[in-house]
Coordinates of C-alpha atoms in Angstrom, one line a residue:
X1 CA 3.0 6.2 30.7
X2 CA 3.0 4.4 27.9
X3 CA 0.1 3.0 25.4
X4 CA 0.3 0.6 23.1
X5 CA -2.0 2.1 20.3
X6 CA -2.2 -1.7 18.2
X7 CA -1.4 -4.7 19.4
X8 CA -3.4 -7.7 19.3
X9 CA -2.7 -9.4 22.7
X10 CA -5.5 -11.9 21.5
X11 CA -2.8 -13.8 19.1
X12 CA 0.2 -13.8 21.8
X13 CA 0.6 -17.5 21.8
X14 CA 2.3 -19.1 24.7
X15 CA 1.1 -16.8 27.5
X16 CA -2.3 -15.9 28.8
X17 CA -3.8 -12.5 28.1
X18 CA -3.3 -11.9 32.2
X19 CA 0.2 -12.9 32.0
X20 CA 0.6 -10.2 28.9
X21 CA -1.0 -7.7 31.2
X22 CA 0.4 -7.6 33.9
X23 CA 4.2 -7.5 31.9
X24 CA 2.9 -4.2 29.7
X25 CA 2.0 -3.2 33.7
X26 CA 5.8 -3.4 35.2
X27 CA 6.6 -1.7 32.0
X28 CA 4.9 0.9 31.9
X29 CA 2.5 0.5 29.7
X30 CA -0.8 2.3 31.4
X31 CA -2.9 1.5 27.8
X32 CA -3.5 -0.9 25.4
X33 CA -5.3 -1.0 21.8
X34 CA -6.9 -3.9 20.7
X35 CA -7.3 -3.8 16.9
X36 CA -10.2 -5.8 14.9
X37 CA -9.2 -7.6 12.4
X38 CA -11.4 -10.1 11.0
X39 CA -15.1 -10.1 11.6
X40 CA -15.6 -13.1 13.5
X41 CA -13.5 -11.3 15.7
X42 CA -16.0 -8.4 15.9
X43 CA -17.7 -10.0 19.0
X44 CA -14.2 -11.1 21.5
X45 CA -12.7 -8.1 20.6
X46 CA -15.8 -6.7 22.6
X47 CA -15.6 -8.6 25.5
X48 CA -11.9 -8.0 25.5
X49 CA -13.0 -3.9 25.8
X50 CA -15.7 -5.0 28.8
X51 CA -13.0 -7.2 30.3
X52 CA -9.9 -5.4 31.4
X53 CA -10.3 -2.1 32.6
X54 CA -6.8 -0.7 30.4
X55 CA -8.5 -2.6 27.8
X56 CA -10.1 -1.0 24.7
X57 CA -10.8 -2.1 21.4
X58 CA -11.7 -1.1 17.6
X59 CA -13.5 -2.9 15.9
X60 CA -13.7 -3.7 11.8
X61 CA -12.3 -5.7 8.9
X62 CA -8.1 -6.1 7.7
X63 CA -8.3 -5.6 3.8
X64 CA -7.1 -9.3 3.5
X65 CA -10.9 -10.6 4.8
X66 CA -12.8 -8.7 3.0
X67 CA -14.0 -11.7 1.5
X68 CA -15.8 -12.1 4.7
X69 CA -17.3 -9.7 5.0
X70 CA -21.5 -9.2 6.2
X71 CA -22.9 -5.9 5.4
X72 CA -24.6 -6.8 9.0
X73 CA -21.8 -6.1 10.4
X74 CA -22.4 -2.7 10.3
X75 CA -25.2 -2.6 12.3
X76 CA -23.0 -5.3 14.4
X77 CA -20.7 -2.6 15.3
X78 CA -22.7 0.8 15.6
X79 CA -24.6 -1.0 18.5
X80 CA -21.0 -2.4 20.8
X81 CA -19.6 1.5 19.5
X82 CA -22.1 2.9 21.8
X83 CA -19.4 1.6 24.4
X84 CA -17.2 4.1 25.3
X85 CA -14.4 1.4 25.7
X86 CA -14.8 0.8 21.4
X87 CA -12.7 4.0 20.6
X88 CA -11.8 3.4 17.3
X89 CA -13.4 1.4 13.5
X90 CA -9.9 -0.2 12.3
X91 CA -7.6 -2.0 11.6
X92 CA -9.0 -1.5 8.1
X93 CA -7.8 -0.2 4.7
X94 CA -5.7 -1.4 1.5
X95 CA -3.1 -4.4 1.5
X96 CA -1.8 -5.0 -2.0
X97 CA 0.9 -6.8 -1.0
X98 CA 0.3 -10.8 -0.9
X99 CA -2.6 -10.5 -2.8
X100 CA -3.3 -8.1 -6.2
X101 CA -7.2 -9.8 -7.0
X102 CA -9.3 -8.2 -5.2
X103 CA -7.6 -4.9 -4.5
X104 CA -11.7 -3.6 -6.4
X105 CA -13.0 -5.1 -3.4
X106 CA -11.0 -4.6 -0.6
X107 CA -11.4 -0.9 -1.9
X108 CA -14.9 -1.5 -1.5
X109 CA -15.2 -2.1 1.8
X110 CA -12.3 0.1 2.8
X111 CA -15.2 2.7 2.2
X112 CA -17.6 1.3 3.7
X113 CA -15.5 1.0 7.0
X114 CA -14.6 5.3 6.8
X115 CA -18.8 5.6 6.1
X116 CA -19.2 3.8 9.2
X117 CA -16.6 6.0 11.5
X118 CA -17.8 8.5 10.3
X119 CA -20.7 8.1 10.9
X120 CA -20.0 7.1 14.8
X121 CA -17.3 10.1 15.0
X122 CA -14.2 7.4 15.3
X123 CA -10.8 7.9 14.5
X124 CA -9.9 5.5 12.1
X125 CA -7.3 3.1 12.2
X126 CA -5.7 2.5 8.9
X127 CA -3.7 -0.3 7.2
X128 CA -2.0 0.5 4.3
X129 CA 0.5 -1.8 2.5
X130 CA 1.8 -1.6 -0.8
X131 CA -0.5 1.3 -1.2
X132 CA -0.4 4.5 -0.1
X133 CA -2.0 6.2 -3.8
X134 CA -4.8 4.3 -3.0
X135 CA -5.4 4.6 0.6
X136 CA -4.3 8.6 0.4
X137 CA -7.3 8.8 -2.7
X138 CA -9.8 6.8 -0.9
X139 CA -9.7 8.9 2.8
X140 CA -9.1 12.2 0.8
X141 CA -12.7 11.9 -1.1
X142 CA -14.7 9.5 1.6
X143 CA -13.4 10.8 5.2
X144 CA -15.2 13.7 6.6
X145 CA -14.4 13.9 10.1
X146 CA -12.2 11.7 12.2
X147 CA -8.8 11.2 12.9
X148 CA -6.4 9.2 10.5
X149 CA -4.0 7.4 12.2
X150 CA -1.9 5.2 9.7
X151 CA -0.8 2.5 11.4
X152 CA 2.9 1.1 11.1
X153 CA 3.6 3.6 8.8
X154 CA 6.1 2.2 5.8
X155 CA 6.1 5.2 3.5
X156 CA 8.2 7.8 3.3
X157 CA 9.8 11.2 4.9
X158 CA 8.0 12.5 1.9
X159 CA 3.9 10.5 1.8
X160 CA 4.1 11.1 6.1
X161 CA 4.6 14.4 5.4
X162 CA 1.9 14.2 3.3
X163 CA 0.0 12.3 5.9
X164 CA 0.4 15.6 8.7
X165 CA -0.4 17.8 6.3
X166 CA -4.0 16.3 6.7
X167 CA -3.4 16.1 9.7
X168 CA -3.3 12.5 10.4
X169 CA -1.2 10.9 13.4
X170 CA 1.6 8.1 12.4
X171 CA 1.8 5.7 14.0
X172 CA 5.8 3.3 14.7
X173 CA 6.2 0.1 16.2
X174 CA 9.2 -2.3 16.6
X175 CA 10.3 -1.7 12.6
X176 CA 12.1 1.4 14.1
X177 CA 14.9 -0.6 16.1
X178 CA 15.8 -2.4 12.4
X179 CA 18.9 -2.1 11.8
X180 CA 18.2 -1.9 7.9
X181 CA 14.4 0.1 8.5
X182 CA 16.6 3.5 7.3
X183 CA 13.0 4.7 6.1
X184 CA 11.0 4.2 9.3
X185 CA 14.3 5.6 11.2
X186 CA 14.4 9.2 9.4
X187 CA 10.1 9.6 9.5
X188 CA 10.4 8.8 13.3
X189 CA 13.0 11.6 13.2
X190 CA 11.3 14.4 11.0
X191 CA 7.3 13.9 12.4
X192 CA 6.7 16.2 14.6
X193 CA 6.5 15.1 18.4
X194 CA 2.4 16.0 18.6
X195 CA 1.4 13.9 15.6
X196 CA 3.3 10.6 17.0
X197 CA 1.5 7.1 18.6
X198 CA 3.7 4.3 19.6
X199 CA 2.3 0.8 18.5
X200 CA 3.5 -2.8 18.9
X201 CA 1.5 -4.0 16.4
X202 CA 2.5 -7.8 18.7
X203 CA 3.1 -10.9 18.6
X204 CA 4.2 -9.5 14.5
X205 CA 7.4 -6.8 14.6
X206 CA 8.9 -7.8 17.8
X207 CA 11.9 -4.5 18.2
X208 CA 15.3 -5.0 18.6
X209 CA 16.4 -6.9 21.1
X210 CA 13.7 -9.3 21.7
X211 CA 14.0 -9.3 17.5
X212 CA 12.4 -12.7 15.9
X213 CA 10.9 -13.9 19.3
X214 CA 7.1 -13.5 20.4
X215 CA 5.8 -9.5 20.8
X216 CA 4.3 -8.4 23.4
X217 CA 3.2 -4.5 24.8
X218 CA 5.7 -4.9 27.2
X219 CA 7.9 -4.2 24.4
X220 CA 6.5 -0.4 23.0
X221 CA 9.4 0.9 25.8
X222 CA 12.0 -0.3 22.8
X223 CA 10.3 1.8 20.2
X224 CA 9.7 5.0 22.7
X225 CA 14.0 4.4 23.3
X226 CA 15.0 4.2 20.2
X227 CA 13.0 7.1 19.2
X228 CA 14.4 9.7 20.8
X229 CA 17.8 8.0 20.6
X230 CA 17.0 9.4 17.1
X231 CA 15.6 12.6 17.7
X232 CA 18.5 13.1 20.2
X233 CA 15.6 13.6 22.7
X234 CA 14.7 11.9 26.0
X235 CA 12.2 8.5 26.2
X236 CA 10.0 10.8 28.5
X237 CA 9.5 13.2 25.8
X238 CA 9.1 10.7 23.9
X239 CA 6.0 8.6 25.9
X240 CA 4.9 12.1 26.9
X241 CA 3.8 13.3 23.7
X242 CA 3.0 10.2 21.4
X243 CA 0.4 9.0 25.2
X244 CA -1.2 12.2 25.2
X245 CA -1.8 12.0 21.2
X246 CA -3.2 8.4 21.8
X247 CA -6.2 9.6 24.9
X248 CA -6.7 13.6 22.5
X249 CA -7.1 11.5 19.0
X250 CA -9.0 7.9 20.5
X251 CA -10.7 9.6 23.6
X252 CA -9.4 7.8 26.3
X253 CA -10.9 7.7 30.2

């Protein structure tokens, strides 16, 4: 069994969600978790999680979209999180890659959403791009009780070890299959299997052999295969451990 712990199935073009889910099922993907990026999509992700039995949602605002944050979202997310199909707050965090002009606002909204996750006792899916130190420091200071998942982990082995010391989970996706992704491959070889999660981040970061095309949850198997190859273990072992971790972290039914 495979679980795609971070997949934007609502953003995949040229194919229906029903087709996406059928392709996933045929490739052994039994459960999917869909994150929220935009404030306007909170309703959509909630409704998507209710519509499909094997689809779960996480609610939150991506750091690049915090200019559209409104505090009224807090009450809406609290209400929707009464459903056991909403399994995390995410994806939230910091992104200093594109535009550094509103870093302070990113931090402010990040902290608000950490506190919300703590209140709801939900895990947090972290988006951290070019912001490792600030992300780590804010989580250390403000997170009290939520399990942390470092989505699409892009740091070094040393940073991964620091995260694991905190009890956080490392989620790896298609980047690990890229020929020149040496740092990510090193992380895949080093981290304990009991801290590993698999994801696609579809429709982005499509793994080899489909790199250059639109990603979808069915392709998470290539992530599992590459990690198994790098570690010198069976794909089944990677699938088993990562799926058990996902069920534990997100309390999947």
